[in-house]
Amino acid sequence: MRRKHAFTCINCPLSCALELTEEDGEVLEVTGHECEVGRRYAEEEFRNPRRTVTTTVRVRNGVIPQLPVVSTRPIPKSLVREAVKALADVEVDAPVRDGQVIYRDLLGTGADIIAARRLDPRSRADEEG
């Protein structure tokens, strides 16, 4: 049975409205794309949707209490909620370097979680002021 799936390409500002036609899991056609990147995006989104994880983790003794983090590669979309839950209990000590690995091999996906910025420790002046 032929089925159609709608996607919006997120690879450039055009945001092409894509329509993928498939039958029994086999891609038959992709329409609506302005470029080859859009066609590939629709096929990948249909076969194996993946997302980059971005969230925050707690920081002890930092100038701010939360550190933005990001995955080094996209993970399966079905694991994103579980990944964020796993990171909810992570706490790191300041200082933190930009790009420092915070969590290795998130849920066995091969993606590491890294710091998205540098975070300095609180100084005594911060504590007194």
Coordinates of N, CA, C and O in Angstrom, one line a residue:
M1 N 0.8 -1.2 0.0 CA 0.0 0.0 0.0 C 0.9 1.3 0.0 O 1.8 1.4 0.8
R2 N 0.6 2.1 -0.9 CA 1.4 3.4 -1.0 C 0.9 4.4 0.1 O -0.3 4.5 0.3
R3 N 1.9 5.0 0.7 CA 1.6 6.0 1.7 C 2.5 7.2 1.5 O 3.6 7.1 1.0
K4 N 2.0 8.4 1.9 CA 2.7 9.6 1.7 C 3.0 10.2 3.1 O 2.3 10.1 4.0
H5 N 4.2 10.8 3.2 CA 4.7 11.4 4.4 C 5.1 12.8 4.1 O 5.9 13.0 3.2
A6 N 4.8 13.7 5.0 CA 5.2 15.1 4.8 C 6.3 15.5 5.8 O 6.3 15.1 6.9
F7 N 7.3 16.2 5.3 CA 8.4 16.7 6.1 C 8.7 18.1 5.7 O 8.4 18.5 4.5
T8 N 9.3 18.9 6.6 CA 9.8 20.2 6.2 C 11.3 20.2 6.4 O 11.8 19.8 7.5
C9 N 12.0 20.4 5.3 CA 13.4 20.4 5.3 C 14.0 21.5 6.2 O 13.5 22.6 6.2
I10 N 15.0 21.1 7.1 CA 15.5 22.1 8.0 C 17.0 22.4 7.7 O 17.7 23.0 8.5
N11 N 17.4 22.1 6.5 CA 18.8 22.2 6.2 C 19.2 23.6 5.7 O 20.4 24.0 5.6
C12 N 18.2 24.4 5.3 CA 18.5 25.8 4.8 C 17.3 26.7 5.0 O 16.2 26.2 5.4
P13 N 17.4 28.0 4.8 CA 16.3 28.9 5.1 C 15.1 28.7 4.1 O 14.0 29.2 4.4
L14 N 15.2 27.9 3.1 CA 14.0 27.7 2.2 C 12.9 26.9 2.9 O 11.8 27.0 2.5
S15 N 13.3 26.0 3.8 CA 12.3 25.2 4.5 C 11.3 24.5 3.5 O 10.1 24.6 3.7
C16 N 11.9 23.8 2.6 CA 11.0 23.1 1.6 C 10.0 22.2 2.2 O 10.3 21.4 3.1
A17 N 8.8 22.2 1.7 CA 7.8 21.3 2.1 C 7.9 20.0 1.2 O 7.7 20.1 0.0
L18 N 8.4 19.0 1.9 CA 8.7 17.7 1.2 C 7.6 16.7 1.3 O 6.9 16.7 2.4
E19 N 7.4 15.9 0.3 CA 6.4 14.8 0.3 C 7.1 13.6 -0.1 O 7.7 13.5 -1.2
L20 N 7.2 12.6 0.7 CA 7.8 11.3 0.4 C 6.7 10.3 0.2 O 5.8 10.1 1.0
T21 N 6.8 9.5 -0.9 CA 5.9 8.5 -1.2 C 6.7 7.1 -1.0 O 7.8 7.0 -1.5
E22 N 6.1 6.2 -0.2 CA 6.7 4.9 0.0 C 5.7 3.8 -0.1 O 4.5 4.1 0.0
E23 N 6.2 2.7 -0.3 CA 5.4 1.5 -0.4 C 6.1 0.4 0.3 O 7.3 0.0 0.0
D24 N 5.6 -0.2 1.4 CA 6.2 -1.2 2.2 C 7.6 -0.9 2.7 O 8.5 -1.7 2.6
G25 N 7.8 0.4 3.1 CA 9.1 0.9 3.6 C 10.1 1.2 2.5 O 11.2 1.7 2.8
E26 N 9.7 1.1 1.2 CA 10.6 1.4 0.1 C 10.3 2.8 -0.4 O 9.1 3.1 -0.8
V27 N 11.2 3.7 -0.4 CA 11.0 5.1 -0.9 C 10.8 5.0 -2.5 O 11.7 4.5 -3.2
L28 N 9.7 5.5 -2.9 CA 9.4 5.6 -4.3 C 9.7 6.9 -5.0 O 10.2 7.0 -6.1
E29 N 9.4 8.0 -4.2 CA 9.6 9.3 -4.7 C 9.6 10.4 -3.6 O 9.0 10.2 -2.6
V30 N 10.4 11.4 -3.9 CA 10.4 12.6 -3.0 C 10.1 13.8 -3.9 O 10.8 14.0 -4.9
T31 N 9.1 14.6 -3.5 CA 8.8 15.8 -4.2 C 8.9 17.0 -3.3 O 8.9 16.9 -2.1
G32 N 9.0 18.2 -3.9 CA 9.0 19.5 -3.1 C 10.3 20.0 -2.8 O 10.4 21.1 -2.2
H33 N 11.4 19.3 -3.1 CA 12.7 19.7 -2.7 C 13.3 20.6 -3.8 O 13.1 20.4 -5.0
E34 N 14.0 21.7 -3.4 CA 14.7 22.6 -4.3 C 16.1 22.1 -4.6 O 16.7 22.6 -5.5
C35 N 16.6 21.2 -3.8 CA 18.0 20.7 -4.0 C 18.1 19.3 -3.6 O 17.2 18.7 -3.0
E36 N 19.2 18.7 -3.9 CA 19.5 17.3 -3.5 C 19.5 17.1 -2.0 O 19.2 16.0 -1.5
V37 N 20.0 18.1 -1.3 CA 20.0 18.0 0.2 C 18.6 17.7 0.8 O 18.4 16.9 1.7
G38 N 17.6 18.4 0.2 CA 16.2 18.2 0.7 C 15.7 16.8 0.4 O 15.1 16.2 1.3
R39 N 16.1 16.3 -0.7 CA 15.6 14.9 -1.0 C 16.3 13.9 -0.1 O 15.6 13.0 0.5
R40 N 17.6 14.1 0.2 CA 18.3 13.2 1.1 C 17.7 13.3 2.5 O 17.6 12.3 3.2
Y41 N 17.4 14.6 2.9 CA 16.9 14.8 4.2 C 15.6 14.0 4.4 O 15.4 13.4 5.4
A42 N 14.7 14.1 3.4 CA 13.4 13.4 3.5 C 13.6 11.9 3.7 O 12.9 11.2 4.5
E43 N 14.5 11.3 2.9 CA 14.7 9.9 3.0 C 15.3 9.5 4.3 O 14.9 8.5 4.9
E44 N 16.3 10.3 4.8 CA 16.9 10.0 6.1 C 15.9 10.1 7.2 O 15.8 9.3 8.2
E45 N 15.0 11.2 7.1 CA 14.0 11.4 8.2 C 13.0 10.3 8.2 O 12.5 9.9 9.2
F46 N 12.7 9.7 7.0 CA 11.8 8.6 7.0 C 12.4 7.3 7.5 O 11.8 6.6 8.3
R47 N 13.7 7.0 7.1 CA 14.3 5.8 7.4 C 14.9 5.7 8.8 O 14.8 4.7 9.5
N48 N 15.6 6.8 9.2 CA 16.3 6.8 10.5 C 16.4 8.3 11.0 O 17.5 8.8 11.0
P49 N 15.3 8.8 11.6 CA 15.4 10.2 12.1 C 16.4 10.3 13.2 O 16.4 9.4 14.1
R50 N 17.2 11.3 13.2 CA 18.2 11.5 14.2 C 18.2 13.0 14.6 O 17.8 13.8 13.8
R51 N 18.6 13.3 15.9 CA 18.6 14.6 16.4 C 19.9 14.9 17.2 O 20.4 14.0 17.9
T52 N 20.4 16.1 17.2 CA 21.4 16.5 18.0 C 20.8 16.9 19.4 O 19.8 17.5 19.4
V53 N 21.4 16.4 20.4 CA 20.9 16.7 21.8 C 21.5 17.9 22.3 O 22.7 18.1 22.3
T54 N 20.7 18.8 22.8 CA 21.2 20.0 23.5 C 20.4 20.2 24.7 O 19.2 20.1 24.8
T55 N 21.1 20.4 25.8 CA 20.4 20.6 27.1 C 21.4 21.3 28.1 O 22.4 21.9 27.6
T56 N 21.2 21.2 29.3 CA 22.1 21.8 30.3 C 22.4 20.7 31.4 O 21.5 19.8 31.6
V57 N 23.5 20.9 32.1 CA 23.8 20.1 33.2 C 24.2 21.0 34.4 O 24.6 22.2 34.1
R58 N 24.0 20.5 35.6 CA 24.4 21.4 36.8 C 25.9 21.5 36.9 O 26.6 20.6 36.6
V59 N 26.3 22.7 37.5 CA 27.7 23.0 37.7 C 27.9 23.3 39.2 O 27.1 24.1 39.8
R60 N 28.9 22.7 39.8 CA 29.2 23.1 41.2 C 30.3 24.1 41.1 O 31.3 24.0 40.4
N61 N 30.2 25.2 41.9 CA 31.2 26.2 42.1 C 31.4 27.0 40.8 O 32.6 27.5 40.6
G62 N 30.5 27.1 39.9 CA 30.7 27.9 38.7 C 30.1 29.3 38.8 O 29.3 29.5 39.7
V63 N 30.5 30.1 37.9 CA 29.9 31.5 37.9 C 28.5 31.5 37.6 O 27.7 32.4 37.9
I64 N 28.0 30.5 36.9 CA 26.6 30.2 36.7 C 26.3 28.8 37.0 O 27.2 27.9 37.0
P65 N 25.0 28.5 37.4 CA 24.7 27.1 37.9 C 24.5 26.0 36.9 O 24.4 24.9 37.2
Q66 N 24.3 26.4 35.6 CA 24.0 25.5 34.5 C 25.0 25.6 33.4 O 25.4 26.8 33.1
L67 N 25.4 24.5 32.8 CA 26.3 24.5 31.7 C 25.6 24.0 30.4 O 25.1 22.9 30.5
P68 N 25.6 24.7 29.3 CA 25.0 24.2 28.1 C 25.9 23.1 27.5 O 27.1 23.3 27.5
V69 N 25.2 22.0 27.1 CA 26.0 20.9 26.5 C 25.3 20.5 25.2 O 24.1 20.8 25.0
V70 N 26.1 19.8 24.4 CA 25.6 19.3 23.1 C 26.2 18.0 22.7 O 27.3 17.7 23.1
S71 N 25.5 17.2 21.9 CA 26.0 15.9 21.5 C 27.0 16.1 20.3 O 26.8 17.1 19.5
T72 N 28.0 15.3 20.2 CA 29.0 15.4 19.2 C 28.5 14.9 17.8 O 29.1 15.1 16.8
R73 N 27.4 14.2 17.9 CA 26.7 13.7 16.6 C 25.2 13.5 17.0 O 24.9 13.3 18.1
P74 N 24.4 13.5 16.0 CA 23.0 13.2 16.2 C 22.8 11.8 16.7 O 23.6 10.9 16.3
I75 N 21.8 11.6 17.5 CA 21.4 10.2 18.0 C 20.0 9.9 17.4 O 19.3 10.8 17.0
P76 N 19.6 8.6 17.5 CA 18.2 8.3 17.1 C 17.2 9.1 17.8 O 17.3 9.3 19.0
K77 N 16.3 9.7 17.0 CA 15.2 10.5 17.6 C 14.5 9.8 18.7 O 14.1 10.4 19.7
S78 N 14.3 8.5 18.6 CA 13.6 7.8 19.6 C 14.3 7.7 21.0 O 13.7 7.4 22.0
L79 N 15.6 8.1 21.0 CA 16.3 8.1 22.3 C 16.5 9.4 22.9 O 17.1 9.6 24.0
V80 N 16.1 10.5 22.3 CA 16.3 11.9 22.8 C 15.7 12.1 24.2 O 16.4 12.6 25.0
R81 N 14.5 11.7 24.4 CA 13.9 11.9 25.7 C 14.7 11.1 26.8 O 15.0 11.7 27.9
E82 N 15.0 9.9 26.5 CA 15.8 9.1 27.5 C 17.2 9.7 27.7 O 17.7 9.7 28.8
A83 N 17.8 10.3 26.6 CA 19.1 10.9 26.8 C 19.0 12.1 27.7 O 19.9 12.3 28.6
V84 N 18.0 12.9 27.5 CA 17.9 14.1 28.4 C 17.7 13.7 29.8 O 18.2 14.3 30.7
K85 N 16.9 12.7 30.0 CA 16.7 12.2 31.4 C 18.0 11.7 32.0 O 18.3 11.9 33.2
A86 N 18.8 11.0 31.2 CA 20.1 10.5 31.7 C 21.0 11.7 32.1 O 21.8 11.6 33.0
L87 N 20.9 12.8 31.4 CA 21.8 13.9 31.6 C 21.3 14.8 32.8 O 22.0 15.6 33.3
A88 N 20.0 14.6 33.2 CA 19.4 15.4 34.2 C 20.1 15.3 35.6 O 20.1 16.2 36.4
D89 N 20.8 14.1 35.8 CA 21.5 13.9 37.1 C 23.0 14.2 37.0 O 23.7 14.0 38.0
V90 N 23.4 14.7 35.9 CA 24.9 15.0 35.7 C 25.2 16.3 36.4 O 24.5 17.3 36.2
E91 N 26.3 16.3 37.1 CA 26.8 17.5 37.7 C 28.3 17.6 37.5 O 28.9 16.6 37.8
V92 N 28.8 18.7 37.1 CA 30.2 18.9 36.9 C 30.8 20.0 37.8 O 30.1 20.8 38.3
D93 N 32.1 19.9 38.0 CA 32.8 20.9 38.8 C 33.4 22.0 37.8 O 34.0 21.6 36.8
A94 N 33.3 23.2 38.2 CA 34.0 24.3 37.4 C 35.4 24.3 37.9 O 35.8 23.9 39.0
P95 N 36.3 24.7 37.0 CA 36.1 25.2 35.6 C 35.9 24.1 34.6 O 36.3 22.9 34.8
V96 N 35.3 24.5 33.5 CA 35.0 23.6 32.4 C 35.5 24.3 31.1 O 35.2 25.5 30.9
R97 N 36.2 23.5 30.3 CA 36.6 24.1 29.0 C 35.6 23.9 27.9 O 34.8 22.9 27.9
D98 N 35.5 24.8 27.0 CA 34.6 24.7 25.8 C 35.1 23.4 25.1 O 36.2 23.2 24.8
G99 N 34.1 22.5 24.8 CA 34.4 21.3 24.1 C 34.8 20.1 25.0 O 35.0 19.0 24.5
Q100 N 34.9 20.4 26.3 CA 35.3 19.3 27.2 C 34.2 18.2 27.2 O 33.0 18.5 27.3
V101 N 34.6 17.0 27.2 CA 33.7 15.8 27.3 C 33.1 15.8 28.7 O 33.8 15.7 29.7
I102 N 31.8 15.8 28.7 CA 31.0 15.8 30.0 C 30.5 14.4 30.2 O 30.4 13.9 31.4
Y103 N 30.1 13.7 29.2 CA 29.5 12.4 29.3 C 29.9 11.6 28.0 O 29.6 12.0 26.9
R104 N 30.5 10.4 28.2 CA 30.9 9.6 27.1 C 29.8 8.6 26.6 O 29.2 8.0 27.4
D105 N 29.8 8.4 25.3 CA 29.0 7.4 24.7 C 27.5 7.4 25.2 O 27.1 6.4 25.8
L106 N 26.8 8.4 25.0 CA 25.5 8.6 25.5 C 24.6 7.4 25.0 O 24.4 7.2 23.8
L107 N 24.1 6.6 26.0 CA 23.2 5.5 25.7 C 23.7 4.5 24.6 O 22.9 3.9 23.9
G108 N 25.0 4.4 24.6 CA 25.6 3.5 23.6 C 25.5 3.9 22.2 O 25.7 3.1 21.3
T109 N 25.3 5.2 21.9 CA 25.1 5.7 20.6 C 26.4 6.1 19.9 O 26.4 6.4 18.7
G110 N 27.5 6.2 20.7 CA 28.8 6.7 20.2 C 28.9 8.2 20.2 O 29.9 8.7 20.0
A111 N 27.8 8.8 20.6 CA 27.9 10.3 20.7 C 28.3 10.7 22.1 O 27.8 10.2 23.1
D112 N 29.3 11.6 22.2 CA 29.7 12.1 23.5 C 28.9 13.4 23.7 O 28.5 14.1 22.8
I113 N 28.8 13.8 25.0 CA 28.2 15.1 25.3 C 29.3 16.0 25.7 O 30.1 15.6 26.6
I114 N 29.4 17.2 25.1 CA 30.5 18.1 25.4 C 29.9 19.5 25.8 O 28.8 19.8 25.5
A115 N 30.8 20.2 26.5 CA 30.5 21.5 27.0 C 30.3 22.4 25.7 O 31.2 22.4 24.9
A116 N 29.3 23.2 25.7 CA 29.1 24.2 24.6 C 29.7 25.5 24.9 O 29.6 26.4 24.0
R117 N 30.3 25.7 26.0 CA 31.0 27.0 26.3 C 32.0 26.7 27.5 O 31.9 25.7 28.1
R118 N 32.8 27.7 27.7 CA 33.8 27.7 28.8 C 33.0 28.2 30.0 O 32.1 29.0 29.9
L119 N 33.3 27.6 31.2 CA 32.6 28.1 32.4 C 33.7 28.2 33.5 O 34.3 27.2 33.9
D120 N 33.9 29.4 34.0 CA 34.9 29.7 35.0 C 34.3 29.3 36.4 O 33.1 29.4 36.6
P121 N 35.2 29.1 37.3 CA 34.8 28.9 38.7 C 34.4 30.2 39.4 O 34.8 31.3 38.9
R122 N 33.6 30.1 40.4 CA 33.2 31.3 41.2 C 34.5 31.8 41.9 O 35.3 31.0 42.4
S123 N 34.6 33.1 42.0 CA 35.8 33.6 42.7 C 35.3 33.9 44.1 O 34.1 34.0 44.4
R124 N 36.2 34.2 45.0 CA 35.9 34.6 46.4 C 35.0 35.9 46.4 O 34.1 36.0 47.2
A125 N 35.4 36.8 45.4 CA 34.6 38.0 45.3 C 33.1 37.7 45.0 O 32.2 38.4 45.5
D126 N 32.9 36.7 44.1 CA 31.5 36.3 43.8 C 30.8 35.8 45.0 O 29.6 36.1 45.2
E127 N 31.5 35.0 45.8 CA 30.9 34.5 47.0 C 30.6 35.5 48.1 O 29.6 35.4 48.8
E128 N 31.4 36.6 48.2 CA 31.3 37.6 49.2 C 30.3 38.7 48.7 O 29.7 39.3 49.6
G129 N 30.2 38.9 47.4 CA 29.4 40.0 46.9 C 28.0 39.8 46.7 O 27.1 40.5 46.8

